Coordinates of C-alpha atoms in Angstrom, one line a residue:
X264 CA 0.0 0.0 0.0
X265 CA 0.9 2.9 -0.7
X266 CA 1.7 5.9 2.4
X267 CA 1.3 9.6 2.0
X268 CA 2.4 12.1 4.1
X269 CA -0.3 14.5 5.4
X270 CA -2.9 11.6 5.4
X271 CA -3.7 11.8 9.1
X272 CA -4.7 15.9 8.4
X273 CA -7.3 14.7 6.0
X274 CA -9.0 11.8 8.0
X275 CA -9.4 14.2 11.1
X276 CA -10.3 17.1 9.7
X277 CA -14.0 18.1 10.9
X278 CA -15.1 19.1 7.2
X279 CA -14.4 15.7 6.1
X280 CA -17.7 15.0 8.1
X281 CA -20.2 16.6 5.7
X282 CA -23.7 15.4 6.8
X283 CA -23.9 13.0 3.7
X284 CA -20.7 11.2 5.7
X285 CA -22.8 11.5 9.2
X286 CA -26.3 11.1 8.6
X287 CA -26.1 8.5 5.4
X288 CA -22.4 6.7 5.5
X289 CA -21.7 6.0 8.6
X290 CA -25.0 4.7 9.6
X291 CA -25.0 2.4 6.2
X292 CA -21.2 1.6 7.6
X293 CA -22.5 0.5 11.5
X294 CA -25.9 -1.0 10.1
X295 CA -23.1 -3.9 8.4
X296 CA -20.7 -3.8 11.4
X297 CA -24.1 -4.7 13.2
X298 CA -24.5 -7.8 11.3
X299 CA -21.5 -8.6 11.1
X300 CA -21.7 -8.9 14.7
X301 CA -25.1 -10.4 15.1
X302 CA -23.5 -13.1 13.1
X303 CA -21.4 -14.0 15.9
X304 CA -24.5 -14.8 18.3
X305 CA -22.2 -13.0 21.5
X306 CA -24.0 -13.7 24.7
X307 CA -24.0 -10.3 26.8
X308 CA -21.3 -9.5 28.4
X309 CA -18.9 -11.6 26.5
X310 CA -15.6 -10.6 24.6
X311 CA -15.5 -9.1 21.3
X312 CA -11.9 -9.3 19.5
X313 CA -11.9 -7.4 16.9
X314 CA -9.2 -7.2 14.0
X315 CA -9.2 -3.8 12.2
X316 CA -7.4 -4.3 8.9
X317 CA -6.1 -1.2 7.4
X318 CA -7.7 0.5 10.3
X319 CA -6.2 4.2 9.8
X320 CA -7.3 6.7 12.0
X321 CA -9.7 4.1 13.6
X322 CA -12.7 5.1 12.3
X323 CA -13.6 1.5 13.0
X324 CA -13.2 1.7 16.6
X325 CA -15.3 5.0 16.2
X326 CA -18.2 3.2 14.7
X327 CA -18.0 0.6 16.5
X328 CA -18.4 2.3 20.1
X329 CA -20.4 5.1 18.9
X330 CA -24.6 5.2 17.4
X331 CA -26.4 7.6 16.1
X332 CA -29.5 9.1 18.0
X333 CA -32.0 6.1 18.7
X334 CA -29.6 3.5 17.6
X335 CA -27.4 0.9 20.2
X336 CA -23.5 0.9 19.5
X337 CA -22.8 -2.0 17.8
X338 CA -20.2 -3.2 20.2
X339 CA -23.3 -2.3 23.4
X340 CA -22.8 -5.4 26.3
X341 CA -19.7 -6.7 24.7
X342 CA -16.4 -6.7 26.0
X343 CA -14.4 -5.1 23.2
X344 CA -10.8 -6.0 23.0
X345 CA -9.4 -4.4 19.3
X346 CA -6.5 -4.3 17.3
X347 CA -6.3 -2.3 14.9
X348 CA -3.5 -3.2 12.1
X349 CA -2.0 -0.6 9.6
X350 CA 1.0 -0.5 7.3
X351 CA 1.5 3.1 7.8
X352 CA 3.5 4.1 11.0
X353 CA 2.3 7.9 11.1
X354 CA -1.2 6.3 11.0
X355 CA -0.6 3.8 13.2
X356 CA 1.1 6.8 15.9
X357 CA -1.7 9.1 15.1
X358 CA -4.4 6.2 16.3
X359 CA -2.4 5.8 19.4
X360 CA -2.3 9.0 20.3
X361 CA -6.0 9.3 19.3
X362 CA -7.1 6.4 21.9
X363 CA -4.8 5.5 24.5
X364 CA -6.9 3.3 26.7
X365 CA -7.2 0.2 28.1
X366 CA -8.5 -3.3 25.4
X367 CA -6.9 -0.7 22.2
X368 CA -3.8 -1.3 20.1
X369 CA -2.8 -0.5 17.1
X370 CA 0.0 -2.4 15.3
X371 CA 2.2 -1.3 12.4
X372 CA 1.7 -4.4 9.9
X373 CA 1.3 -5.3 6.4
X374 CA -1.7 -7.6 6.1
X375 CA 0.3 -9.5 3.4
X376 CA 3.1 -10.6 5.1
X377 CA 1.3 -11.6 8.3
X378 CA -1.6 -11.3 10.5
X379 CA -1.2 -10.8 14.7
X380 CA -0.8 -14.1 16.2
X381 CA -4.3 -13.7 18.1
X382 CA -7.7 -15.1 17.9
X383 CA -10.0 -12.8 16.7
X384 CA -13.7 -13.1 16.4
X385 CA -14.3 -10.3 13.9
X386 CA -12.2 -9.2 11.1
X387 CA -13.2 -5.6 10.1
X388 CA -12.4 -3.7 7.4
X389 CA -14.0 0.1 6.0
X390 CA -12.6 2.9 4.2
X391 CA -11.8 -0.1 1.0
X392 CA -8.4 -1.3 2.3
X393 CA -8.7 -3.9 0.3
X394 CA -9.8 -2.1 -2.9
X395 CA -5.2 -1.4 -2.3
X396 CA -4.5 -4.8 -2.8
X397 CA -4.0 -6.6 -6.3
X398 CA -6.9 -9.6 -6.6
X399 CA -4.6 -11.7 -5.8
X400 CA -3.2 -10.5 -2.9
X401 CA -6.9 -10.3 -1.3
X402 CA -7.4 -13.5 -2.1
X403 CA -4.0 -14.5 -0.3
X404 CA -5.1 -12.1 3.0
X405 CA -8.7 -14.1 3.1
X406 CA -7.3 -17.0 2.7
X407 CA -5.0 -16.6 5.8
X408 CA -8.3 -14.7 7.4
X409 CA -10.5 -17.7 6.7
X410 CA -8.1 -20.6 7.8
X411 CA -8.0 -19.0 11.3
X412 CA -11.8 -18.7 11.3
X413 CA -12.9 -22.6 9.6
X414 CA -10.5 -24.0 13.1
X415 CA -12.3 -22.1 15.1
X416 CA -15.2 -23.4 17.8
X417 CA -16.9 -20.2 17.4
X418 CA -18.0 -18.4 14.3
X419 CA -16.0 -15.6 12.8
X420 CA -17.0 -12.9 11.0
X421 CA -15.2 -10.8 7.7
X422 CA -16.3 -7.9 6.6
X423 CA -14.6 -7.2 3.0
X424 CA -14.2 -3.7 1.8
X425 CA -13.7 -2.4 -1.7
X426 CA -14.4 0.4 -4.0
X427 CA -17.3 -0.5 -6.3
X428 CA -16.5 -1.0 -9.7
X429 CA -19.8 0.5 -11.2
X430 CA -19.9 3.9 -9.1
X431 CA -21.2 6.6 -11.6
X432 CA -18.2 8.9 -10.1
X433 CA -16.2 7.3 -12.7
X434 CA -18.5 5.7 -15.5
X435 CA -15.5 5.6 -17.8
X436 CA -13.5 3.2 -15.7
X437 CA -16.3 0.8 -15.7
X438 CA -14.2 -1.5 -18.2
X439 CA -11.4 -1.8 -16.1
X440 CA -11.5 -3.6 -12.8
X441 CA -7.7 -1.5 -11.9
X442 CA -7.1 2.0 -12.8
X443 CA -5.5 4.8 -10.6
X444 CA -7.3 6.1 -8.3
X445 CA -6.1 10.2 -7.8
X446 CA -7.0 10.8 -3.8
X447 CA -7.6 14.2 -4.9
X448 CA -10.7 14.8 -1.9
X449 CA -8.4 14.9 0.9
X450 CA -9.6 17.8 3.5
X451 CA -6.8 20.7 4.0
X452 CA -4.0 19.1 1.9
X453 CA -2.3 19.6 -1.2
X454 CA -0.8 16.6 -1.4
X455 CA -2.3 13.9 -4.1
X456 CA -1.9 10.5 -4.0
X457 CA -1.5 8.8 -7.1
X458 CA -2.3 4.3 -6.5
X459 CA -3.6 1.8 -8.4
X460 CA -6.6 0.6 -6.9
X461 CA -9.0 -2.3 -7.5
X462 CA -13.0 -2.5 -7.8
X463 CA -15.1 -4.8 -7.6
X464 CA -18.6 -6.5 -8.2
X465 CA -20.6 -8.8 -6.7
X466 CA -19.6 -11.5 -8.9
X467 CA -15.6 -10.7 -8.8
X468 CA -15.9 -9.9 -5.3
X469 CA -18.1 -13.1 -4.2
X470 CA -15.5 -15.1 -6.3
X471 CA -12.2 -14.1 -4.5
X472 CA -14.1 -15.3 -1.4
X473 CA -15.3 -18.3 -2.8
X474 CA -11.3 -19.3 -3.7
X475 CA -10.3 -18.3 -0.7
X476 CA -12.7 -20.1 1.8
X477 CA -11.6 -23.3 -1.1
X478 CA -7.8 -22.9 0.0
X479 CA -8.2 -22.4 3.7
X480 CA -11.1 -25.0 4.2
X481 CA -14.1 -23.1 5.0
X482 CA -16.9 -24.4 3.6
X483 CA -19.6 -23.2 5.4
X484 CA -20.3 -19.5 4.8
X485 CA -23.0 -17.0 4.6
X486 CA -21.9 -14.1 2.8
X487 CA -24.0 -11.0 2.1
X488 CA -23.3 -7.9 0.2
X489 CA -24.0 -4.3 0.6
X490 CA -23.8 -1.2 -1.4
X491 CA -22.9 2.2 0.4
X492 CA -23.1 6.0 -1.3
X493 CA -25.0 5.1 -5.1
X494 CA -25.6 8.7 -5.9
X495 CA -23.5 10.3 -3.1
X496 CA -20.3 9.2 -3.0
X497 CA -17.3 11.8 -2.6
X498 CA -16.4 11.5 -6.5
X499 CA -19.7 13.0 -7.0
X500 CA -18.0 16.3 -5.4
X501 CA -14.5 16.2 -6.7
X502 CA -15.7 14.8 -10.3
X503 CA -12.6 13.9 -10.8
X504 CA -13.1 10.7 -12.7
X505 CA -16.4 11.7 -14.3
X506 CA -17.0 15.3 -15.2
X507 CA -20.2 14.9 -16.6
X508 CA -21.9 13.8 -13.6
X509 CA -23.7 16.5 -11.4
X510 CA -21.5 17.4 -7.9
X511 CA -25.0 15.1 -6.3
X512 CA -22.7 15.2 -2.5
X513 CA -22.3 18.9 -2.4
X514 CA -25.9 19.5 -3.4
X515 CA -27.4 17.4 -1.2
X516 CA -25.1 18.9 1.7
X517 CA -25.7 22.5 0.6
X518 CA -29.8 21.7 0.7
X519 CA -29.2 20.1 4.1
X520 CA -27.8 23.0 5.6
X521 CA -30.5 25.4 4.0
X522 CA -29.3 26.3 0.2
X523 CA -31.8 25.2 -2.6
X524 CA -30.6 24.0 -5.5
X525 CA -32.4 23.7 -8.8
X526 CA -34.1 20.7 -10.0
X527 CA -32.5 20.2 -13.1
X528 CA -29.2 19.6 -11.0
X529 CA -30.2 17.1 -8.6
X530 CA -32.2 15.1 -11.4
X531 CA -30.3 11.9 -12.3
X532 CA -30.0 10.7 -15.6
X533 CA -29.2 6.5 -15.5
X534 CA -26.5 5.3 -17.7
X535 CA -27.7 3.2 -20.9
X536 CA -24.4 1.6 -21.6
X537 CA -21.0 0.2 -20.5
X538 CA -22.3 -1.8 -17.8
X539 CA -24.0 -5.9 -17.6
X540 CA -28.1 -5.8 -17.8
X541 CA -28.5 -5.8 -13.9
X542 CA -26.6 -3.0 -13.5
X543 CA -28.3 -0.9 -15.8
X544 CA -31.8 -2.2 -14.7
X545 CA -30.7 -0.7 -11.5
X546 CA -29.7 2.7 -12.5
X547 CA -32.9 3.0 -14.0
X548 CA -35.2 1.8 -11.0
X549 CA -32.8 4.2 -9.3
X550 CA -33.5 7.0 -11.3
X551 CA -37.0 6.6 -11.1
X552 CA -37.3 6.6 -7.5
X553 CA -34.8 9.3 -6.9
X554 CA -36.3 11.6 -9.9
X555 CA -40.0 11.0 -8.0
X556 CA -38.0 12.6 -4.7
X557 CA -36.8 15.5 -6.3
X558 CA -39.9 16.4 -8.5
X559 CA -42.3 15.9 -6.2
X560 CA -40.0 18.3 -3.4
X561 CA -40.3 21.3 -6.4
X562 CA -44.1 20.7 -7.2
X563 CA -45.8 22.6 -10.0
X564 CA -43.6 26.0 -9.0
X565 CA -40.7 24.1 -9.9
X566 CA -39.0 26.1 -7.0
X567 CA -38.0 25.0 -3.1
X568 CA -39.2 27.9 -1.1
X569 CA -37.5 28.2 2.1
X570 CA -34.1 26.6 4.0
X571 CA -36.6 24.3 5.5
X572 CA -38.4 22.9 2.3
X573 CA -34.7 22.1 1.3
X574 CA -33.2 20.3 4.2
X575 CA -36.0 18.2 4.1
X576 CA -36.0 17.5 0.6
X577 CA -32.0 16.3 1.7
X578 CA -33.3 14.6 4.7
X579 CA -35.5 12.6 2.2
X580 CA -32.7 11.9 -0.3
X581 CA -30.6 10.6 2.7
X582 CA -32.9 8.5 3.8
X583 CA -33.6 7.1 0.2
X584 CA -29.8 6.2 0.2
X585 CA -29.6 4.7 3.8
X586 CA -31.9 2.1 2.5
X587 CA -30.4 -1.3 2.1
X588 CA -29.0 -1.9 -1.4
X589 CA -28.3 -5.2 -3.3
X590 CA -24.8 -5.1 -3.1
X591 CA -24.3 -5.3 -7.0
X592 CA -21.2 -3.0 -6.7
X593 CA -23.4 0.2 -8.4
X594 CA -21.9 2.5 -5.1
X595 CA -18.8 4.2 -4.0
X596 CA -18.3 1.1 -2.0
X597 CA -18.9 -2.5 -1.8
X598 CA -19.2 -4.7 1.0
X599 CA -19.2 -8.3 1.7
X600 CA -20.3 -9.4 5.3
X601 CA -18.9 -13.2 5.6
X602 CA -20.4 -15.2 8.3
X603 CA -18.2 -18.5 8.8
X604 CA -19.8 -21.3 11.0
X605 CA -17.5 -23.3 13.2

């Protein structure tokens, strides 16, 4: 993987949590920690070790021990004992310094070349750590992931991470499964990161699991996929990869914090090519539903008329997006939730 210098400065800078990242992301992102974790069947009380591969700044952590209002943590009535596991050191001494406290460590490690010598009960992944890795190479991690939980007593569970490979923030990738990926979003630095990165599917992603649960001996999983951020991803903002496409992130943010937009921009359009039937189907069902939003919030005067008619027009279009997805890899990310039985 690759390291860059003024990473930490981006992942705690408090712009980077725009209300789309709040009130739509990170709830999509604790809803699958939640099953994840539900998949373990945990009697109160008991331990939760927990694995955090590529962990970062620990947003992880963060979502673990943290809800939204009306919602449980996910880690509630568990004893949580986590490691979080990073290949960059000023991440890793950021984290540190970020949570010193008892049952968290963070480790400087390359997932590659080998896991911590612990037994772990869930391995958890966000942010698309693995989207970093070759196919190969996730295959390989897995692999050494899924052997550990298939000689287990108890169940394990992975949660799998990756960039979707048909996001419409870059619709002209969508025939290549690789391409470099400019971090050009990062919060309060000039840097940019240039790195190859991976995307995935539901097939190409369901298939590295299936060959690795083959080569470590797990045959009994239940694997579920999710997509996360269809219209709203933060490609949508920078449109770096896509030009064409509206900046759908920023307007929905500016209408959540009182700014009306005009309905022509927040109108989707579906693609009509480049991707297989499924995915297209989708788009369109998407647009439909999304379009029906938006119209209906402008009415006859085509117009929003106050700060309040627009933040709940955005509160609407969040909602729409925190509603569970497919998981056919149509979002900025794709996640598979593997559930392996002892």
């Amino acid at each position: 993987m690759s390291t860059y210098s003024s990473a930490a400065s981006h992942y705690l800078s408090a712009r980077r949590r725009d209300p789309v990242k709040v009130l739509m992301e990170e709830v999509v992102t604790r809803r699958l920690f939640g099953h994840a974790v539900n998949g373990l069947r945990l009697p109160p009380g008991a331990p939760l070790r927990v694995l955090d591969i590529g962990c970062g700044t620990a947003d992880g952590l963060r979502l673990l021990r943290h809800a939204a209002d009306g919602e449980s943590p996910v880690a509630a009535g568990l004893a949580l004992d986590y490691v979080g596991l990073d290949a960059d050191a000023a991440m890793v001494e950021t984290a540190r310094s970020l949570y010193p406290e008892p049952g968290v460590r963070f480790v400087e490690g390359d997932a590659r070349a080998q896991l911590p010598d612990e037994d772990f009960d869930l391995y958890l992944s966000c942010g698309v750590p693995y989207s970093h890795l070759t196919g190969d190479e996730t295959t390989d991690v897995l692999t050494a992931i899924l052997r550990r939980a298939a000689s287990r007593t108890r169940p394990s569970a992975v949660v799998v991470d990756v960039l979707g490979r048909y996001s419409v923030e870059w619709t002209p990738q969508w025939h290549l499964s690789r391409w470099n990926y400019a971090m050009t979003f990062f919060e309060d630095v000039d840097e940019q990161v240039e790195e190859m990165m991976t995307c995935y599917d539901r097939e190409s992603l369901g298939a590295v699991v299936e060959q690795a649960a083959a080569r470590a001996g797990a045959g009994d999983l239940r694997t579920t996929f999710f997509d996360r951020s269809v219209l709203l991803g933060r490609h949508t903002a920078t449109r770096t990869f896509n030009p064409a496409i509206p900046p759908y992130r920023t307007l929905v943010n500016d209408l959540y914090r009182g700014q009306p937009s005009a309905r022509d921009e927040l109108r989707f359009t579906p693609p009509a090519e480049g991707a297989p039937a499924p995915i297209l189907e989708f788009f369109r069902d998407w647009a439909r539903e999304w379009n029906s939003i938006v119209d209906e919030a402008f009415g006859t005067n085509n117009t929003l008329g106050s700060a309040e008619e627009a933040k709940a027009l955005a509160t609407t279009l969040l909602d729409f997006e925190r509603r569970p997805r497919a998981g056919l890899g149509v979002g900025h990310s794709l996640t598979a939730v593997v559930i392996v039985a002892p």
